[in-house]
PDB file of C-alpha atoms in Angstrom:
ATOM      1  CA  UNK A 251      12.717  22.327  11.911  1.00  0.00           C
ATOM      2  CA  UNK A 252      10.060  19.703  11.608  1.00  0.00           C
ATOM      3  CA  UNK A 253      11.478  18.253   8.129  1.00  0.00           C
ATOM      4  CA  UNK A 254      14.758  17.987   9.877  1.00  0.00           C
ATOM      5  CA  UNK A 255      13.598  15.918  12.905  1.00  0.00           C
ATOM      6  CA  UNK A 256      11.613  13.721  10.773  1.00  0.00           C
ATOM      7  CA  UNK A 257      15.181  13.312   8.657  1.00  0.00           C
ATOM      8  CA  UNK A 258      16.434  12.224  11.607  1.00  0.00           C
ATOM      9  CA  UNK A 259      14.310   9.936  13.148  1.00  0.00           C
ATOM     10  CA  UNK A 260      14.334   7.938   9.838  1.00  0.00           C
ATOM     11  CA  UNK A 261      17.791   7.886  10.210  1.00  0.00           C
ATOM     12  CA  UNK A 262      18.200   6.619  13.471  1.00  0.00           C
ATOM     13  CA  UNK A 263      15.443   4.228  12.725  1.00  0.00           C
ATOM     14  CA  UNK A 264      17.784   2.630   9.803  1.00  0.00           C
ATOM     15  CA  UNK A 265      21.093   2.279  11.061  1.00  0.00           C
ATOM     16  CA  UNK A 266      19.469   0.600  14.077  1.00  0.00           C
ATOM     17  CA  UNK A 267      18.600  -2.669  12.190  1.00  0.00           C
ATOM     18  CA  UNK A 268      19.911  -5.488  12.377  1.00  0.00           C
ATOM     19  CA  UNK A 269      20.836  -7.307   9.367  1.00  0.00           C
ATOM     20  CA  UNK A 270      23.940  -6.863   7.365  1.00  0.00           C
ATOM     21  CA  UNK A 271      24.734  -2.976   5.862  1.00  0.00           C
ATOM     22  CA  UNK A 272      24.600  -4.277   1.932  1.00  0.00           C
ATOM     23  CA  UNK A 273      20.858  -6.144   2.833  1.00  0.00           C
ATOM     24  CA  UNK A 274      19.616  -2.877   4.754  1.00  0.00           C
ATOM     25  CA  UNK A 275      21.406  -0.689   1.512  1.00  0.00           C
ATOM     26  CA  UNK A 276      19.636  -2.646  -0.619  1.00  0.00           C
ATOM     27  CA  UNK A 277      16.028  -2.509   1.564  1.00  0.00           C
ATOM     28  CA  UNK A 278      16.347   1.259   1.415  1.00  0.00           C
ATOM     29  CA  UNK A 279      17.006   1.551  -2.009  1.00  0.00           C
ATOM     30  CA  UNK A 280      14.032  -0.775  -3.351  1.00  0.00           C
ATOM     31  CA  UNK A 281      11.776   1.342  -0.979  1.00  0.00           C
ATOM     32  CA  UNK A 282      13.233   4.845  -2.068  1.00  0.00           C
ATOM     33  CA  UNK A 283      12.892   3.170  -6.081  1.00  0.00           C
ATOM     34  CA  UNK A 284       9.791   1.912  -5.635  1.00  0.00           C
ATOM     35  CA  UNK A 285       8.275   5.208  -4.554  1.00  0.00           C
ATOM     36  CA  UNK A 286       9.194   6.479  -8.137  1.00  0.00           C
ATOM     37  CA  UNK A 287       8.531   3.288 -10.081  1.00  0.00           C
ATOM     38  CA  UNK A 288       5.211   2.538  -8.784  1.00  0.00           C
ATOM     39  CA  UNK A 289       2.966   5.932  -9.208  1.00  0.00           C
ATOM     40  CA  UNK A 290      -0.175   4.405  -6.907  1.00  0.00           C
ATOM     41  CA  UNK A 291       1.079   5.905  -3.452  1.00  0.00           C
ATOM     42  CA  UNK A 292       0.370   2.950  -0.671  1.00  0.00           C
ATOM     43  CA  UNK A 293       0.835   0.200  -3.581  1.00  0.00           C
ATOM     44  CA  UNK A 294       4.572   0.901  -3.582  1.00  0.00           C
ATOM     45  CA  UNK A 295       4.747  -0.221   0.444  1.00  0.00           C
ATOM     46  CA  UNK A 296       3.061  -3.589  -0.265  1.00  0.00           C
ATOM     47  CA  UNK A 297       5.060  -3.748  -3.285  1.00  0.00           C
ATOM     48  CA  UNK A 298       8.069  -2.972  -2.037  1.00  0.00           C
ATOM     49  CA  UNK A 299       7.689  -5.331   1.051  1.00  0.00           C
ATOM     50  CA  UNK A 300       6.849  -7.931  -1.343  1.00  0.00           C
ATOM     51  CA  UNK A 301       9.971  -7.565  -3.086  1.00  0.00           C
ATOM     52  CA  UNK A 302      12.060  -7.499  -1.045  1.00  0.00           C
ATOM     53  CA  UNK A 303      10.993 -10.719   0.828  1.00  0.00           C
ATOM     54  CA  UNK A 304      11.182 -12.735  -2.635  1.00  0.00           C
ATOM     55  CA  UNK A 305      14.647 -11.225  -2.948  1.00  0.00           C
ATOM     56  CA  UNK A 306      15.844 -11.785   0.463  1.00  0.00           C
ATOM     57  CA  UNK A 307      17.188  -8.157   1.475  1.00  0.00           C
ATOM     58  CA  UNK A 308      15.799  -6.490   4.304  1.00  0.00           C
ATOM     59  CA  UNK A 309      12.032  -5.959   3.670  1.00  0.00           C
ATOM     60  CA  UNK A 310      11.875  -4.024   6.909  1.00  0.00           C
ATOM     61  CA  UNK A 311      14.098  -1.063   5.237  1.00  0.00           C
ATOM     62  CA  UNK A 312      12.589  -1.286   2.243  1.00  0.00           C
ATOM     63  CA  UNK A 313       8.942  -0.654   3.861  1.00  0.00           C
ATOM     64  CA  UNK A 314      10.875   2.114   6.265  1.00  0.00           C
ATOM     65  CA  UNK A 315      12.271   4.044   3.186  1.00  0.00           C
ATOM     66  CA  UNK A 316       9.028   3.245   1.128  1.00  0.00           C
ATOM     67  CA  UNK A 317       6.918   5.232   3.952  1.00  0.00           C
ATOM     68  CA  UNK A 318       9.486   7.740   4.909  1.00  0.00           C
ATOM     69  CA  UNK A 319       9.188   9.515   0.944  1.00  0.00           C
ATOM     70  CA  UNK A 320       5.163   9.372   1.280  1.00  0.00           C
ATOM     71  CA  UNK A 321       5.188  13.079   2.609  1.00  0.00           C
ATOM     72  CA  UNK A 322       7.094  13.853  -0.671  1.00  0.00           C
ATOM     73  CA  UNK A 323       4.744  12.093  -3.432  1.00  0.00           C
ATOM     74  CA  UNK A 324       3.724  14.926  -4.813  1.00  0.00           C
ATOM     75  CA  UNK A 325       7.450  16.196  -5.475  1.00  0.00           C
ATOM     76  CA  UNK A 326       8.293  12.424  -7.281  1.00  0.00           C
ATOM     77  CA  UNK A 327       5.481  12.975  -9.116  1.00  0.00           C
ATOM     78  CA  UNK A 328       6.562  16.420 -10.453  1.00  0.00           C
ATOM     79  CA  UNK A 329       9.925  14.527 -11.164  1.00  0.00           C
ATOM     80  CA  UNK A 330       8.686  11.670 -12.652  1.00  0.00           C
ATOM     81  CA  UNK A 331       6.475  13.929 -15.342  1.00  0.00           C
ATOM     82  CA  UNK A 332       9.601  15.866 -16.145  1.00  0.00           C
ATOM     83  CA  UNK A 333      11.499  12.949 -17.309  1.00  0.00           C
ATOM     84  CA  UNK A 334       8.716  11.399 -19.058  1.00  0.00           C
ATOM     85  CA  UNK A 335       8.947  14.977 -21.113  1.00  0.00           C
ATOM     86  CA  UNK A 336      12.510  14.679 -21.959  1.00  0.00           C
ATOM     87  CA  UNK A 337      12.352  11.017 -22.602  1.00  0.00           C
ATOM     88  CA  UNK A 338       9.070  11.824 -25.375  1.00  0.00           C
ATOM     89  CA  UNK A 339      10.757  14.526 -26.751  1.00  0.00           C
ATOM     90  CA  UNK A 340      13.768  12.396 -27.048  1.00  0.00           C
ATOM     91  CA  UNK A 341      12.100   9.602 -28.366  1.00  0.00           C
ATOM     92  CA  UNK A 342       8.821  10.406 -29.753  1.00  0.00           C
ATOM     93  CA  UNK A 343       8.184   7.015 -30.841  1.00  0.00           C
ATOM     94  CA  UNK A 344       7.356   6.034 -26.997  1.00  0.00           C
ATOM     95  CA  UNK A 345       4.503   7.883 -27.217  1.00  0.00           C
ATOM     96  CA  UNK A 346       2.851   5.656 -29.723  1.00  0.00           C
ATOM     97  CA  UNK A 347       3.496   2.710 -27.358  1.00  0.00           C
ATOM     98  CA  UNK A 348      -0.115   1.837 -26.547  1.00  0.00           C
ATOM     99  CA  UNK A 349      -2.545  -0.863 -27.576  1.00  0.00           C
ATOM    100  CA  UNK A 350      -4.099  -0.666 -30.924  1.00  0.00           C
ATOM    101  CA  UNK A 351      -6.869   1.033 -31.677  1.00  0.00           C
ATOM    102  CA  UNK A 352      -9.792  -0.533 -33.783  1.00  0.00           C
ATOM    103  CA  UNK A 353     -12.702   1.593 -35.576  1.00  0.00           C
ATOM    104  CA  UNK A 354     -15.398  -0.263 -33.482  1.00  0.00           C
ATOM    105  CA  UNK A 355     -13.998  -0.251 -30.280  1.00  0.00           C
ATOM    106  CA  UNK A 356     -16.179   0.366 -26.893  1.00  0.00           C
ATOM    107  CA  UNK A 357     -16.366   3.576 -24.744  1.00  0.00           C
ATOM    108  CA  UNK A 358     -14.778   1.510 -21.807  1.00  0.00           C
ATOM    109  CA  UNK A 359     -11.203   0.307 -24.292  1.00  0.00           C
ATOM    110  CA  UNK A 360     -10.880   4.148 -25.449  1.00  0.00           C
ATOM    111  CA  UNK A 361     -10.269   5.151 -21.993  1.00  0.00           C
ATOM    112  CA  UNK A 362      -8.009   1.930 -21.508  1.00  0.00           C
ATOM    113  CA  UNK A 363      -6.174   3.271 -24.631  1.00  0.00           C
ATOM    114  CA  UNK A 364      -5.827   7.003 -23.328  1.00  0.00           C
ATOM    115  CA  UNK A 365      -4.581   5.830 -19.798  1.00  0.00           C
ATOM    116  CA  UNK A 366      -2.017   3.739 -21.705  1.00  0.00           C
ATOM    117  CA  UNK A 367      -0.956   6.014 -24.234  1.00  0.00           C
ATOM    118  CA  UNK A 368      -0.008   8.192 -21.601  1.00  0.00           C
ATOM    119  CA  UNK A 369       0.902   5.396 -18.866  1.00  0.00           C
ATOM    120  CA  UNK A 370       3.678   4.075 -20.446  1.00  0.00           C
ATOM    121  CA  UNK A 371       5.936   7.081 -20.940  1.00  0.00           C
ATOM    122  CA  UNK A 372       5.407   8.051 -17.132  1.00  0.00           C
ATOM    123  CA  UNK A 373       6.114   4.270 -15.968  1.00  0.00           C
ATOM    124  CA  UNK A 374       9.125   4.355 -17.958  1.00  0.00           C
ATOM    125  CA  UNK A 375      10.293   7.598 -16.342  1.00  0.00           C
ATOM    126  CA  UNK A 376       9.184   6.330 -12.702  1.00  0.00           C
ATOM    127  CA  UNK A 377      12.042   3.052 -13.245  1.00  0.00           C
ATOM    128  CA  UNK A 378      14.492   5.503 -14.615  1.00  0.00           C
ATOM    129  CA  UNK A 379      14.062   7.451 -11.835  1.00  0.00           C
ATOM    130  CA  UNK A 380      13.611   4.556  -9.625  1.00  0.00           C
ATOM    131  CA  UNK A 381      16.875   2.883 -11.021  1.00  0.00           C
ATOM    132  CA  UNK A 382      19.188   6.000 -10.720  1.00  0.00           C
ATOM    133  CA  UNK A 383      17.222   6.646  -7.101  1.00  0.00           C
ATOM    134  CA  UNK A 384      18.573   2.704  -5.880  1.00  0.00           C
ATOM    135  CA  UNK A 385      21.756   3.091  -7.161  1.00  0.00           C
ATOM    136  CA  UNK A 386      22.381   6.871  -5.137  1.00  0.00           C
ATOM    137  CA  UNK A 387      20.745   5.668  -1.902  1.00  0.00           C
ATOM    138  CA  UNK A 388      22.333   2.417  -1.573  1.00  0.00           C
ATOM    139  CA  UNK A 389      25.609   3.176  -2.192  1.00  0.00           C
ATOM    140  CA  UNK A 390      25.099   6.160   0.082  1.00  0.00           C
ATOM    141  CA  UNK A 391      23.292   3.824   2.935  1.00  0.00           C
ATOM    142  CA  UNK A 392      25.906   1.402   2.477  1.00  0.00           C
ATOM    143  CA  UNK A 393      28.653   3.486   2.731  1.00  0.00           C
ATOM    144  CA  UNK A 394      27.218   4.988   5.933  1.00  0.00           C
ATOM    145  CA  UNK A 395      26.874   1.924   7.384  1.00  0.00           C
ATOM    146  CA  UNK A 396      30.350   0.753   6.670  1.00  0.00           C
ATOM    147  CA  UNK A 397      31.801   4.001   8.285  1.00  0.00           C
ATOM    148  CA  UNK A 398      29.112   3.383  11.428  1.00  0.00           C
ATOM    149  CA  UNK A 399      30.072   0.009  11.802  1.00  0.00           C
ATOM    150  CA  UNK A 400      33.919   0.490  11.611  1.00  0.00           C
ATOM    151  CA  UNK A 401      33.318   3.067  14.636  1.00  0.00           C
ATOM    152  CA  UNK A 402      31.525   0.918  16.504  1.00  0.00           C
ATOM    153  CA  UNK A 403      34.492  -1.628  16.252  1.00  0.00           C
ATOM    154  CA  UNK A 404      37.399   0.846  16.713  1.00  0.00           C
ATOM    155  CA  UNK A 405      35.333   1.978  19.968  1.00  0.00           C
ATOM    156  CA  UNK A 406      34.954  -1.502  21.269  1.00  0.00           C
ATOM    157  CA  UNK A 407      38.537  -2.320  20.497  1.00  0.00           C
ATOM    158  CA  UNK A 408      39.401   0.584  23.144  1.00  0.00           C
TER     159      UNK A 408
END
């Protein structure tokens, strides 16, 4: 019951902004992508504000949609390993993708290496996951905003 008011309140709390439905679409769906693309879990508000203010779309939707997944990082994180699986065993080349190693190298650039070495398959599956995540939400958030907004004028029309 709780998961289902907090749905809703979200929902209420986006189709009450003001701005036009493709800016707020596109807000919520660089919020809901960032969640998967950045993996650090309050980075991906700042990050997602920031975005959105250099590309002009609603940065309030995107921070609204960034917050509302936080009670579900550890579920996008679950997701995100999965498809960094299926894209190494797909392409097991990805896994070599790290910085070179040296024979004389410190303690301190070994770690640097294993973080990277396993880094970049997981980023890569975060802006898969991030990309096919935009593409769903806004054209759903859109979509509902259209229909909402058509109401709203057939009602006023009355």
């Amino acid at each position: 019951m709780r998961l289902n008011r907090y749905l809703k309140y979200q929902y209420y709390r986006m189709i009450r902004l003001k701005d036009a439905p493709s800016k707020v679409a596109q807000g919520v769906g660089l919020g809901l992508a960032m969640d998967f693309a950045v993996p650090i879990p309050l980075v991906s508000i700042f990050v997602a504000f920031v975005v959105a203010r250099i590309l002009k779309i609603n940065s309030l939707a995107a921070v609204m949609s960034a917050t509302a997944l936080k009670p579900f990082f550890p579920f996008i994180v679950m997701i995100n390993i999965y498809v960094q699986l299926v894209i190494v065993s797909a392409f097991p080349v990805i896994n070599r993708i790290i910085m070179p190693h040296s024979s004389g190298v410190s303690f301190l650039e070994r770690i640097v290496n294993s973080i990277l070495s396993r880094g970049v398959p997981y980023l890569m599956a975060g802006i898969i996951d991030g990309l096919v995540v935009f593409i769903i939400s806004y054209l759903a958030v859109y979509y509902l905003l259209r229909v909402r907004l058509e109401k709203l004028k057939r009602k006023k029309v009355k």
